[in-house]
C-alpha cells in the first residue's frame, strides 16, 4: 500500500468523520461509534502507528457500518398496502422533530420531494440569527471579551448564509444534487453535511457564550448598566441551546481541535 502524505492523511481523516456523521444522522444512530473511532485515532497517534495502514482499515470499518445500516433499512418488512404500517421509532423521531421545528423560519429552498425540511428550517434559522442576534452579540463581545474564537465564529456564520441571493457553497451543492436527480446516497450525504455545518456553528456559539460568562465575570456583572448586557448573552445562550435541542443536534458536535 502506498504511504499516505500528510495532506492525504488529513483528507482521509475528514472523509472518515463525514461518513460517521452520515451514519449518525441518516440512520438515526448514536455517536458511540464515532467516539470509539476518535479514541482509536488518539491511541494510534500516541503509539506512533503507521497511519496509512490504520486509516485504510478505518475507512473499511465505517463503510461496512454504513452498508450494514443500509441493508437493515432495506430489509425492513413492508406492511401490506391495505394495512396501516405501525410507526417505527425512526418515524416517530422524525415526526416529533417536524413538530418541534415548525415554529422556526424556513429559508425557502426550491421545492422538491427530496428537499429536507430540517435543512430548510435550520438554514432559515441561521439566516435569522445572522441578522437579528449575531450583530448585537458581535459588537458586545468584541468590546467585552474579544478573542480569536469570536473572529472565527463571525467568519463561520458569514459562510453559512446567503449573500446577494447566492446560497452558501455547501447548501447550493445540496440543492443542485436534489434538483438534478442525483443518487439518493449523494443527496443524503450532502444533506447531512449541511446539517453538520449548521450544528457545528451553534455548538461553537454556545461554547463561546458559556465560556465568556464563566471566564469574564467582571465584564458580565449583574450591576447596572451591565445587567442588560449580561441578560442578552444569557438569553442568547439559552436560545442557541434550544435550537440544538429542537433540531436534535446536541450530539452532532464539531471535532475538538
CSV table of C-alpha atoms in Angstrom, one decimal:
chain,number,residue,atom,x,y,z
A,1,UNK,CA,0.0,0.0,0.0
A,2,UNK,CA,1.4,3.4,-1.0
A,3,UNK,CA,2.3,5.5,2.0
A,4,UNK,CA,-0.1,8.5,2.5
A,5,UNK,CA,1.3,12.0,2.5
A,6,UNK,CA,0.4,14.3,5.4
A,7,UNK,CA,-2.3,16.1,3.4
A,8,UNK,CA,-3.7,12.8,2.3
A,9,UNK,CA,-3.9,11.7,5.9
A,10,UNK,CA,-5.9,14.8,6.8
A,11,UNK,CA,-8.2,14.4,3.8
A,12,UNK,CA,-8.8,10.7,4.7
A,13,UNK,CA,-9.4,11.6,8.3
A,14,UNK,CA,-12.1,14.1,7.3
A,15,UNK,CA,-13.7,11.7,4.9
A,16,UNK,CA,-14.0,9.1,7.7
A,17,UNK,CA,-15.5,11.7,10.1
A,18,UNK,CA,-18.0,12.7,7.4
A,19,UNK,CA,-19.0,9.1,6.9
A,20,UNK,CA,-19.6,8.7,10.6
A,21,UNK,CA,-21.7,11.9,10.6
A,22,UNK,CA,-23.7,10.5,7.7
A,23,UNK,CA,-24.2,7.2,9.6
A,24,UNK,CA,-25.4,9.1,12.7
A,25,UNK,CA,-27.8,11.5,11.0
A,26,UNK,CA,-29.2,9.4,8.1
A,27,UNK,CA,-29.7,6.2,10.0
A,28,UNK,CA,-30.6,7.7,13.4
A,29,UNK,CA,-27.6,6.2,15.2
A,30,UNK,CA,-25.9,7.4,18.5
A,31,UNK,CA,-22.5,9.0,18.3
A,32,UNK,CA,-21.0,6.0,20.1
A,33,UNK,CA,-19.3,4.5,17.0
A,34,UNK,CA,-17.7,7.9,16.0
A,35,UNK,CA,-16.5,8.4,19.6
A,36,UNK,CA,-14.9,4.9,19.5
A,37,UNK,CA,-13.1,5.8,16.3
A,38,UNK,CA,-11.8,9.1,17.8
A,39,UNK,CA,-10.4,7.0,20.7
A,40,UNK,CA,-8.7,4.6,18.4
A,41,UNK,CA,-7.3,7.6,16.4
A,42,UNK,CA,-5.8,9.2,19.5
A,43,UNK,CA,-4.3,5.8,20.6
A,44,UNK,CA,-2.8,5.2,17.2
A,45,UNK,CA,-1.2,8.7,17.3
A,46,UNK,CA,0.2,8.1,20.8
A,47,UNK,CA,1.7,4.8,19.8
A,48,UNK,CA,3.2,6.1,16.6
A,49,UNK,CA,1.4,3.6,14.4
A,50,UNK,CA,1.5,3.5,10.6
A,51,UNK,CA,-1.2,6.0,9.7
A,52,UNK,CA,-1.6,4.6,6.2
A,53,UNK,CA,-2.5,1.1,7.5
A,54,UNK,CA,-4.6,2.5,10.3
A,55,UNK,CA,-6.7,4.7,8.2
A,56,UNK,CA,-7.0,2.1,5.5
A,57,UNK,CA,-8.6,-0.2,8.0
A,58,UNK,CA,-10.8,2.5,9.5
A,59,UNK,CA,-12.2,3.5,6.0
A,60,UNK,CA,-13.3,-0.1,5.6
A,61,UNK,CA,-14.8,-0.2,9.1
A,62,UNK,CA,-17.0,2.9,8.6
A,63,UNK,CA,-18.0,1.8,5.0
A,64,UNK,CA,-19.2,-1.6,6.4
A,65,UNK,CA,-21.2,0.2,9.2
A,66,UNK,CA,-23.0,2.3,6.6
A,67,UNK,CA,-23.6,-0.7,4.3
A,68,UNK,CA,-24.9,-2.7,7.2
A,69,UNK,CA,-27.3,0.1,8.3
A,70,UNK,CA,-28.5,0.5,4.7
A,71,UNK,CA,-29.1,-3.3,4.3
A,72,UNK,CA,-31.0,-3.3,7.6
A,73,UNK,CA,-33.1,-0.4,6.4
A,74,UNK,CA,-33.8,-2.0,3.0
A,75,UNK,CA,-34.6,-5.4,4.6
A,76,UNK,CA,-37.3,-4.0,6.9
A,77,UNK,CA,-40.6,-5.8,6.2
A,78,UNK,CA,-43.1,-3.7,4.3
A,79,UNK,CA,-46.7,-3.8,5.5
A,80,UNK,CA,-49.5,-4.6,3.0
A,81,UNK,CA,-50.9,-1.5,1.4
A,82,UNK,CA,-54.3,-2.2,2.9
A,83,UNK,CA,-52.9,-2.2,6.4
A,84,UNK,CA,-51.6,0.9,8.1
A,85,UNK,CA,-48.0,0.3,8.9
A,86,UNK,CA,-47.1,0.7,12.6
A,87,UNK,CA,-45.0,3.8,13.1
A,88,UNK,CA,-41.4,2.8,13.7
A,89,UNK,CA,-39.1,4.5,16.2
A,90,UNK,CA,-37.3,6.4,13.5
A,91,UNK,CA,-40.7,7.6,12.0
A,92,UNK,CA,-41.8,8.8,15.5
A,93,UNK,CA,-38.5,10.7,15.9
A,94,UNK,CA,-38.8,12.4,12.6
A,95,UNK,CA,-42.5,13.3,13.2
A,96,UNK,CA,-41.6,14.7,16.6
A,97,UNK,CA,-38.7,16.7,15.0
A,98,UNK,CA,-41.0,18.2,12.4
A,99,UNK,CA,-43.4,19.4,15.2
A,100,UNK,CA,-40.6,20.9,17.2
A,101,UNK,CA,-39.0,22.9,14.4
A,102,UNK,CA,-42.4,24.0,12.9
A,103,UNK,CA,-42.0,27.4,14.5
A,104,UNK,CA,-38.6,28.1,13.0
A,105,UNK,CA,-38.3,30.2,9.8
A,106,UNK,CA,-37.7,28.3,6.6
A,107,UNK,CA,-35.1,29.7,4.2
A,108,UNK,CA,-37.3,28.9,1.2
A,109,UNK,CA,-35.2,26.3,-0.7
A,110,UNK,CA,-36.6,25.2,-4.0
A,111,UNK,CA,-39.4,22.6,-3.5
A,112,UNK,CA,-38.7,19.0,-4.4
A,113,UNK,CA,-39.6,15.6,-2.9
A,114,UNK,CA,-36.0,15.2,-1.8
A,115,UNK,CA,-35.8,18.5,0.0
A,116,UNK,CA,-35.2,18.2,3.7
A,117,UNK,CA,-37.5,20.5,5.8
A,118,UNK,CA,-34.8,20.1,8.5
A,119,UNK,CA,-32.1,21.7,6.3
A,120,UNK,CA,-34.5,24.4,5.1
A,121,UNK,CA,-35.5,25.5,8.6
A,122,UNK,CA,-32.1,25.1,10.1
A,123,UNK,CA,-30.6,27.5,7.5
A,124,UNK,CA,-33.6,29.8,7.8
A,125,UNK,CA,-32.8,29.9,11.5
A,126,UNK,CA,-29.2,30.6,10.7
A,127,UNK,CA,-30.2,33.4,8.4
A,128,UNK,CA,-32.5,34.9,11.0
A,129,UNK,CA,-29.8,34.6,13.7
A,130,UNK,CA,-27.2,36.3,11.5
A,131,UNK,CA,-29.4,39.3,11.0
A,132,UNK,CA,-31.3,39.6,14.4
A,133,UNK,CA,-29.0,38.2,17.0
A,134,UNK,CA,-25.4,38.0,15.8
A,135,UNK,CA,-24.7,41.7,15.1
A,136,UNK,CA,-25.6,42.6,18.7
A,137,UNK,CA,-23.5,39.8,20.1
A,138,UNK,CA,-20.6,40.6,17.9
A,139,UNK,CA,-20.5,44.2,19.0
A,140,UNK,CA,-20.9,43.3,22.6
A,141,UNK,CA,-18.4,40.5,22.8
A,142,UNK,CA,-15.8,42.4,20.7
A,143,UNK,CA,-15.7,45.1,23.4
A,144,UNK,CA,-16.2,42.9,26.5
A,145,UNK,CA,-14.4,39.6,25.7
A,146,UNK,CA,-12.5,39.7,22.3
A,147,UNK,CA,-10.9,36.5,21.2
A,148,UNK,CA,-9.7,34.7,18.0
A,149,UNK,CA,-12.7,32.3,18.5
A,150,UNK,CA,-15.1,35.2,18.2
A,151,UNK,CA,-13.5,36.3,14.9
A,152,UNK,CA,-13.6,32.7,13.7
A,153,UNK,CA,-17.2,32.4,14.5
A,154,UNK,CA,-18.0,35.6,12.7
A,155,UNK,CA,-16.3,34.3,9.6
A,156,UNK,CA,-18.1,30.9,10.0
A,157,UNK,CA,-21.6,32.4,10.1
A,158,UNK,CA,-20.8,34.6,7.1
A,159,UNK,CA,-20.1,31.4,5.2
A,160,UNK,CA,-23.4,29.8,6.2
A,161,UNK,CA,-25.8,32.5,5.0
A,162,UNK,CA,-26.8,33.8,1.5
A,163,UNK,CA,-25.1,36.9,0.0
A,164,UNK,CA,-26.7,38.8,-2.9
A,165,UNK,CA,-29.1,35.9,-3.5
A,166,UNK,CA,-26.4,33.3,-3.7
A,167,UNK,CA,-26.7,30.3,-1.4
A,168,UNK,CA,-23.7,29.3,0.7
A,169,UNK,CA,-21.5,26.8,-1.1
A,170,UNK,CA,-22.5,23.5,0.7
A,171,UNK,CA,-26.2,24.4,0.6
A,172,UNK,CA,-26.0,25.3,-3.1
A,173,UNK,CA,-24.4,21.9,-3.8
A,174,UNK,CA,-27.1,20.1,-1.9
A,175,UNK,CA,-29.9,21.9,-3.8
A,176,UNK,CA,-28.1,21.2,-7.1
A,177,UNK,CA,-28.0,17.5,-6.3
A,178,UNK,CA,-31.6,17.1,-5.4
A,179,UNK,CA,-32.8,19.2,-8.4
A,180,UNK,CA,-30.6,17.2,-10.8
A,181,UNK,CA,-32.0,13.8,-9.6
A,182,UNK,CA,-28.6,12.7,-8.3
A,183,UNK,CA,-28.4,9.3,-6.5
A,184,UNK,CA,-30.2,9.3,-3.1
A,185,UNK,CA,-27.0,8.4,-1.3
A,186,UNK,CA,-25.2,11.6,-2.7
A,187,UNK,CA,-28.2,13.7,-1.7
A,188,UNK,CA,-28.3,12.2,1.8
A,189,UNK,CA,-24.6,12.9,2.3
A,190,UNK,CA,-24.9,16.5,1.1
A,191,UNK,CA,-27.9,16.9,3.4
A,192,UNK,CA,-26.1,15.6,6.4
A,193,UNK,CA,-23.1,17.8,5.6
A,194,UNK,CA,-25.3,20.8,5.7
A,195,UNK,CA,-26.9,19.8,9.0
A,196,UNK,CA,-23.4,19.2,10.5
A,197,UNK,CA,-22.2,22.6,9.4
A,198,UNK,CA,-25.2,24.4,10.9
A,199,UNK,CA,-24.9,22.3,14.1
A,200,UNK,CA,-21.2,23.0,14.4
A,201,UNK,CA,-21.8,26.7,14.3
A,202,UNK,CA,-24.4,26.7,17.0
A,203,UNK,CA,-22.3,24.4,19.2
A,204,UNK,CA,-19.3,26.7,18.9
A,205,UNK,CA,-21.6,29.7,19.6
A,206,UNK,CA,-22.9,28.1,22.7
A,207,UNK,CA,-19.3,27.2,23.9
A,208,UNK,CA,-18.2,30.8,23.2
A,209,UNK,CA,-21.1,32.4,25.1
A,210,UNK,CA,-20.8,30.0,28.1
A,211,UNK,CA,-17.1,30.4,28.2
A,212,UNK,CA,-17.3,34.2,28.1
A,213,UNK,CA,-19.8,34.3,31.0
A,214,UNK,CA,-17.5,31.9,33.0
A,215,UNK,CA,-14.2,33.5,32.0
A,216,UNK,CA,-15.1,37.2,32.5
A,217,UNK,CA,-17.4,37.5,35.5
A,218,UNK,CA,-16.4,41.2,35.9
A,219,UNK,CA,-17.5,42.0,32.4
A,220,UNK,CA,-20.9,40.3,32.9
A,221,UNK,CA,-21.8,41.6,36.4
A,222,UNK,CA,-25.5,42.0,37.3
A,223,UNK,CA,-25.0,45.6,38.3
A,224,UNK,CA,-26.4,48.2,36.1
A,225,UNK,CA,-25.7,49.2,33.3
A,226,UNK,CA,-24.1,45.8,32.7
A,227,UNK,CA,-27.2,43.8,33.8
A,228,UNK,CA,-28.9,44.2,30.4
A,229,UNK,CA,-25.8,43.1,28.5
A,230,UNK,CA,-25.4,40.0,30.8
A,231,UNK,CA,-29.0,39.1,30.3
A,232,UNK,CA,-28.6,39.4,26.5
A,233,UNK,CA,-25.8,36.9,26.5
A,234,UNK,CA,-27.6,34.5,28.8
A,235,UNK,CA,-30.8,34.7,26.8
A,236,UNK,CA,-29.0,34.1,23.6
A,237,UNK,CA,-27.1,31.1,25.1
A,238,UNK,CA,-30.5,29.7,26.1
A,239,UNK,CA,-31.8,30.3,22.6
A,240,UNK,CA,-28.9,28.5,21.0
A,241,UNK,CA,-29.2,25.5,23.3
A,242,UNK,CA,-32.9,25.3,22.5
A,243,UNK,CA,-32.2,25.4,18.7
A,244,UNK,CA,-29.7,22.5,19.1
A,245,UNK,CA,-32.3,20.6,21.2
A,246,UNK,CA,-35.3,21.2,18.9
A,247,UNK,CA,-33.3,20.2,15.8
A,248,UNK,CA,-31.9,17.2,17.7
A,249,UNK,CA,-28.3,18.3,17.1
A,250,UNK,CA,-27.0,18.2,20.6
A,251,UNK,CA,-24.9,15.1,19.8
A,252,UNK,CA,-23.7,16.3,16.4
A,253,UNK,CA,-20.7,18.3,17.8
A,254,UNK,CA,-17.7,19.7,15.9
A,255,UNK,CA,-14.4,17.9,16.4
A,256,UNK,CA,-12.3,19.4,19.2
A,257,UNK,CA,-9.1,20.7,17.7
